[in-house]
mmCIF file of C-alpha atoms and ligand atoms in Angstrom:
data_model
loop_
_atom_site.group_PDB
_atom_site.id
_atom_site.type_symbol
_atom_site.label_atom_id
_atom_site.label_comp_id
_atom_site.label_asym_id
_atom_site.label_seq_id
_atom_site.Cartn_x
_atom_site.Cartn_y
_atom_site.Cartn_z
ATOM 1 C CA LEU A 25 60.655 25.572 30.734
ATOM 2 C CA SER A 26 59.969 28.259 28.221
ATOM 3 C CA ASP A 27 61.014 28.989 24.768
ATOM 4 C CA VAL A 28 61.558 32.321 23.021
ATOM 5 C CA CYS A 29 60.965 32.281 19.304
ATOM 6 C CA ASP A 30 61.889 34.755 16.638
ATOM 7 C CA VAL A 31 58.869 36.024 14.846
ATOM 8 C CA PRO A 32 58.744 36.673 11.106
ATOM 9 C CA GLU A 33 56.947 40.018 11.471
ATOM 10 C CA GLN A 34 59.885 41.439 13.418
ATOM 11 C CA ALA A 35 61.860 41.397 10.182
ATOM 12 C CA GLU A 36 59.735 44.122 8.655
ATOM 13 C CA LYS A 37 60.547 46.548 11.411
ATOM 14 C CA PRO A 38 60.086 50.123 10.210
ATOM 15 C CA ALA A 39 62.916 52.642 9.933
ATOM 16 C CA PRO A 40 63.532 54.679 13.095
ATOM 17 C CA ILE A 41 61.418 57.795 13.523
ATOM 18 C CA ASP A 42 63.159 61.134 12.879
ATOM 19 C CA LEU A 43 61.311 63.434 15.286
ATOM 20 C CA ASP A 44 63.028 66.617 14.095
ATOM 21 C CA ALA A 45 62.179 65.934 10.458
ATOM 22 C CA ALA A 46 58.600 65.060 11.438
ATOM 23 C CA GLU A 47 58.317 68.305 13.391
ATOM 24 C CA ARG A 48 59.485 70.360 10.399
ATOM 25 C CA ALA A 49 57.057 68.520 8.146
ATOM 26 C CA VAL A 50 54.138 69.164 10.519
ATOM 27 C CA SER A 51 55.040 72.830 10.613
ATOM 28 C CA ASP A 52 54.998 72.884 6.786
ATOM 29 C CA LEU A 53 51.659 71.080 6.753
ATOM 30 C CA MET A 54 50.166 73.577 9.194
ATOM 31 C CA LYS A 55 51.364 76.468 7.008
ATOM 32 C CA ALA A 56 49.914 74.759 3.946
ATOM 33 C CA LEU A 57 46.601 74.448 5.793
ATOM 34 C CA GLY A 58 46.602 78.195 6.455
ATOM 35 C CA MET A 59 47.499 78.016 10.124
ATOM 36 C CA ASP A 60 49.618 80.734 11.704
ATOM 37 C CA VAL A 61 52.602 78.810 13.007
ATOM 38 C CA GLY A 62 53.961 82.052 14.483
ATOM 39 C CA ASN A 63 51.075 82.127 16.958
ATOM 40 C CA ALA A 64 52.448 81.379 20.424
ATOM 41 C CA ALA A 65 49.566 79.019 21.162
ATOM 42 C CA LEU A 66 50.638 76.828 18.243
ATOM 43 C CA ALA A 67 54.371 76.986 18.859
ATOM 44 C CA GLU A 68 54.595 73.515 20.372
ATOM 45 C CA THR A 69 52.020 71.887 18.115
ATOM 46 C CA PRO A 70 54.431 70.538 15.472
ATOM 47 C CA ARG A 71 56.524 68.858 18.171
ATOM 48 C CA ARG A 72 53.445 67.520 19.944
ATOM 49 C CA LEU A 73 51.981 66.031 16.789
ATOM 50 C CA ALA A 74 55.315 64.495 15.791
ATOM 51 C CA LYS A 75 55.585 62.924 19.238
ATOM 52 C CA ALA A 76 51.986 61.720 19.114
ATOM 53 C CA TYR A 77 52.665 59.856 15.874
ATOM 54 C CA ALA A 78 55.933 58.509 17.230
ATOM 55 C CA GLU A 79 53.994 57.133 20.198
ATOM 56 C CA LEU A 80 51.322 55.573 17.989
ATOM 57 C CA LEU A 81 54.027 53.927 15.884
ATOM 58 C CA ALA A 82 56.353 52.885 18.712
ATOM 59 C CA GLN A 83 57.167 49.229 18.244
ATOM 60 C CA GLN A 84 57.668 47.109 21.313
ATOM 61 C CA ASP A 85 59.520 43.905 20.760
ATOM 62 C CA VAL A 86 57.589 40.821 21.685
ATOM 63 C CA ALA A 87 59.494 37.840 23.042
ATOM 64 C CA MET A 88 57.112 35.006 22.264
ATOM 65 C CA THR A 89 57.080 32.959 25.416
ATOM 66 C CA THR A 90 55.523 29.554 24.916
ATOM 67 C CA PHE A 91 55.072 26.720 27.379
ATOM 68 C CA PRO A 92 54.658 22.991 26.917
ATOM 69 C CA ASN A 93 50.997 22.013 26.884
ATOM 70 C CA GLU A 94 51.540 19.683 29.815
ATOM 71 C CA SER A 95 47.908 19.073 30.621
ATOM 72 C CA ARG A 96 47.195 18.218 26.974
ATOM 73 C CA TYR A 97 44.521 20.906 26.913
ATOM 74 C CA ASP A 98 42.599 20.348 23.676
ATOM 75 C CA GLY A 99 39.915 23.057 23.822
ATOM 76 C CA LEU A 100 39.972 26.558 22.405
ATOM 77 C CA VAL A 101 41.763 29.381 24.166
ATOM 78 C CA VAL A 102 39.976 32.672 23.480
ATOM 79 C CA VAL A 103 40.836 36.152 24.730
ATOM 80 C CA ASN A 104 38.226 38.817 24.050
ATOM 81 C CA GLY A 105 38.377 42.585 24.352
ATOM 82 C CA ILE A 106 42.028 43.266 23.580
ATOM 83 C CA TRP A 107 41.852 47.011 22.996
ATOM 84 C CA PHE A 108 44.076 48.502 20.307
ATOM 85 C CA ARG A 109 44.633 51.667 18.335
ATOM 86 C CA SER A 110 46.365 52.030 15.026
ATOM 87 C CA ILE A 111 46.731 54.442 12.112
ATOM 88 C CA CYS A 112 45.091 53.811 8.781
ATOM 89 C CA GLU A 113 47.704 53.966 6.062
ATOM 90 C CA HIS A 114 45.330 55.636 3.612
ATOM 91 C CA HIS A 115 44.645 58.769 5.662
ATOM 92 C CA LEU A 116 47.080 58.565 8.585
ATOM 93 C CA LEU A 117 44.059 58.949 10.841
ATOM 94 C CA PRO A 118 43.514 56.731 13.870
ATOM 95 C CA PHE A 119 41.289 53.716 14.038
ATOM 96 C CA ALA A 120 40.634 51.834 17.239
ATOM 97 C CA GLY A 121 38.707 48.924 18.572
ATOM 98 C CA ALA A 122 38.966 45.513 20.150
ATOM 99 C CA VAL A 123 40.328 42.170 19.064
ATOM 100 C CA SER A 124 39.245 38.659 19.950
ATOM 101 C CA VAL A 125 41.980 36.096 19.522
ATOM 102 C CA GLY A 126 41.493 32.365 19.708
ATOM 103 C CA TYR A 127 43.622 29.343 19.063
ATOM 104 C CA LEU A 128 43.597 25.611 19.434
ATOM 105 C CA PRO A 129 46.837 24.566 21.135
ATOM 106 C CA GLY A 130 49.043 21.808 19.868
ATOM 107 C CA ASP A 131 52.137 20.835 21.839
ATOM 108 C CA GLU A 132 52.592 24.362 23.135
ATOM 109 C CA ILE A 133 50.521 27.123 24.685
ATOM 110 C CA ILE A 134 51.198 30.874 24.499
ATOM 111 C CA GLY A 135 51.617 33.098 27.535
ATOM 112 C CA LEU A 136 48.242 34.890 27.598
ATOM 113 C CA SER A 137 49.676 38.377 27.969
ATOM 114 C CA LYS A 138 51.661 37.751 24.783
ATOM 115 C CA LEU A 139 48.436 37.726 22.800
ATOM 116 C CA ALA A 140 47.799 41.327 23.841
ATOM 117 C CA ARG A 141 51.413 42.218 23.049
ATOM 118 C CA ILE A 142 51.143 40.730 19.577
ATOM 119 C CA VAL A 143 48.056 42.857 18.923
ATOM 120 C CA ALA A 144 49.817 46.011 20.178
ATOM 121 C CA ASN A 145 52.904 45.299 18.075
ATOM 122 C CA VAL A 146 51.007 44.661 14.865
ATOM 123 C CA ALA A 147 48.833 47.742 15.463
ATOM 124 C CA ALA A 148 51.848 50.036 15.961
ATOM 125 C CA ARG A 149 52.411 50.568 12.258
ATOM 126 C CA PRO A 150 50.407 52.173 9.464
ATOM 127 C CA GLN A 151 47.742 49.591 8.747
ATOM 128 C CA VAL A 152 44.585 48.540 7.033
ATOM 129 C CA GLN A 153 42.266 46.495 9.207
ATOM 130 C CA GLU A 154 42.351 43.486 6.879
ATOM 131 C CA ARG A 155 46.144 43.174 7.061
ATOM 132 C CA LEU A 156 46.154 43.813 10.810
ATOM 133 C CA THR A 157 43.785 40.869 11.210
ATOM 134 C CA ASN A 158 45.909 38.594 9.017
ATOM 135 C CA GLN A 159 49.172 39.538 10.706
ATOM 136 C CA ILE A 160 47.841 38.707 14.159
ATOM 137 C CA ALA A 161 46.718 35.313 12.852
ATOM 138 C CA ASP A 162 50.058 34.734 11.069
ATOM 139 C CA TRP A 163 51.972 35.373 14.220
ATOM 140 C CA ILE A 164 50.004 32.927 16.342
ATOM 141 C CA GLU A 165 49.922 30.310 13.614
ATOM 142 C CA HIS A 166 53.662 30.355 13.036
ATOM 143 C CA THR A 167 55.061 30.720 16.517
ATOM 144 C CA VAL A 168 53.119 28.214 18.548
ATOM 145 C CA GLY A 169 52.206 25.504 16.083
ATOM 146 C CA ALA A 170 48.526 26.106 16.791
ATOM 147 C CA ARG A 171 46.122 23.582 15.264
ATOM 148 C CA GLY A 172 43.579 26.310 14.715
ATOM 149 C CA VAL A 173 43.598 30.123 14.826
ATOM 150 C CA GLY A 174 40.827 32.704 14.765
ATOM 151 C CA VAL A 175 40.989 36.485 14.956
ATOM 152 C CA VAL A 176 38.074 38.944 14.994
ATOM 153 C CA VAL A 177 38.733 42.683 14.888
ATOM 154 C CA ARG A 178 35.988 45.239 15.567
ATOM 155 C CA ALA A 179 37.065 48.810 14.925
ATOM 156 C CA THR A 180 35.878 52.330 14.309
ATOM 157 C CA HIS A 181 37.821 54.278 11.686
ATOM 158 C CA SER A 182 37.956 58.033 12.146
ATOM 159 C CA CYS A 183 38.591 58.423 8.393
ATOM 160 C CA MET A 184 35.127 56.941 7.919
ATOM 161 C CA THR A 185 33.245 58.448 10.868
ATOM 162 C CA LEU A 186 34.643 61.992 10.972
ATOM 163 C CA ARG A 187 35.155 62.637 7.273
ATOM 164 C CA GLY A 188 34.135 61.050 3.971
ATOM 165 C CA ALA A 189 30.948 59.127 4.597
ATOM 166 C CA ARG A 190 30.709 60.498 8.168
ATOM 167 C CA ALA A 191 29.248 57.158 9.106
ATOM 168 C CA VAL A 192 29.149 57.912 12.810
ATOM 169 C CA GLY A 193 28.981 54.792 14.932
ATOM 170 C CA ALA A 194 29.838 52.443 12.083
ATOM 171 C CA THR A 195 31.903 49.464 13.178
ATOM 172 C CA THR A 196 34.034 47.452 10.767
ATOM 173 C CA VAL A 197 34.394 43.774 11.606
ATOM 174 C CA THR A 198 37.065 41.557 10.059
ATOM 175 C CA SER A 199 37.536 37.915 10.824
ATOM 176 C CA VAL A 200 39.939 35.176 9.786
ATOM 177 C CA VAL A 201 39.952 31.534 10.782
ATOM 178 C CA ARG A 202 42.748 29.141 9.939
ATOM 179 C CA GLN A 203 43.378 25.440 9.947
ATOM 180 C CA ARG A 204 41.007 23.341 12.056
ATOM 181 C CA MET A 205 39.007 26.339 13.114
ATOM 182 C CA ARG A 206 38.289 26.814 9.442
ATOM 183 C CA THR A 207 37.799 23.203 8.421
ATOM 184 C CA GLU A 208 35.929 21.795 11.416
ATOM 185 C CA ASP A 209 32.450 23.133 12.065
ATOM 186 C CA ARG A 210 32.511 22.410 15.770
ATOM 187 C CA TYR A 211 35.612 24.521 16.389
ATOM 188 C CA TYR A 212 34.339 27.285 14.146
ATOM 189 C CA ALA A 213 30.967 27.317 15.918
ATOM 190 C CA GLU A 214 32.583 27.371 19.325
ATOM 191 C CA PHE A 215 34.896 30.211 18.304
ATOM 192 C CA VAL A 216 31.937 32.235 17.056
ATOM 193 C CA ARG A 217 30.014 31.532 20.269
ATOM 194 C CA LEU A 218 32.948 32.504 22.494
ATOM 195 C CA THR A 219 33.642 35.720 20.588
ATOM 196 C CA ASP A 220 30.049 36.802 20.034
ATOM 197 C CA GLN A 221 29.777 40.328 21.351
ATOM 198 C CA SER A 222 26.719 41.314 19.378
ATOM 199 C CA GLY A 223 24.937 42.352 22.550
ATOM 200 C CA HIS A 224 27.912 44.218 23.973
ATOM 201 C CA ASP A 225 29.194 46.383 21.150
ATOM 202 C CA ARG A 226 27.596 49.486 22.507
HETATM 203 ZN ZN1 ZN B 16 41.499 55.652 6.211
#
């Protein structure tokens, strides 16, 4: 028995990508940056960049498969190391990293691969890391009736490492805990222990 739920985040689906318009805009940007768009070596660059952004922003629908928690499992479920990449909405430059997702099941459990799909879906839109973290937690909280939810995102932002502060190697960590993972010390402590990657970040 499985159950496919509609997810609130799907409602804010972005408008379709207009590749031709994006290509023209990239060409204009290159001209504005002093690049010679007539150069044969650069002829395909506007199309390539437009397609690269379209790929980064390609939304894949997630059918949220849940299963009855038949064994009455009452411990945490934690998945670490879910790799993602996204685009920061302030600079349209990539940021990338890994997510740890944990939840405390109620009457239902989530198909494990769906956790990775949720992360990919939420990351495939212009983002800030704080909202990305919240949206992953929202999704799990609302679709599976979890009794507790925790999300930790560790990411490197190219707008911070390659420009601006040029803080090479800096990692930004965001973390939200909800419900019993927030209110009960034992669940919070276990979540922290199971997601602790302090020795493995680099
Ligand atoms: Zn940025």
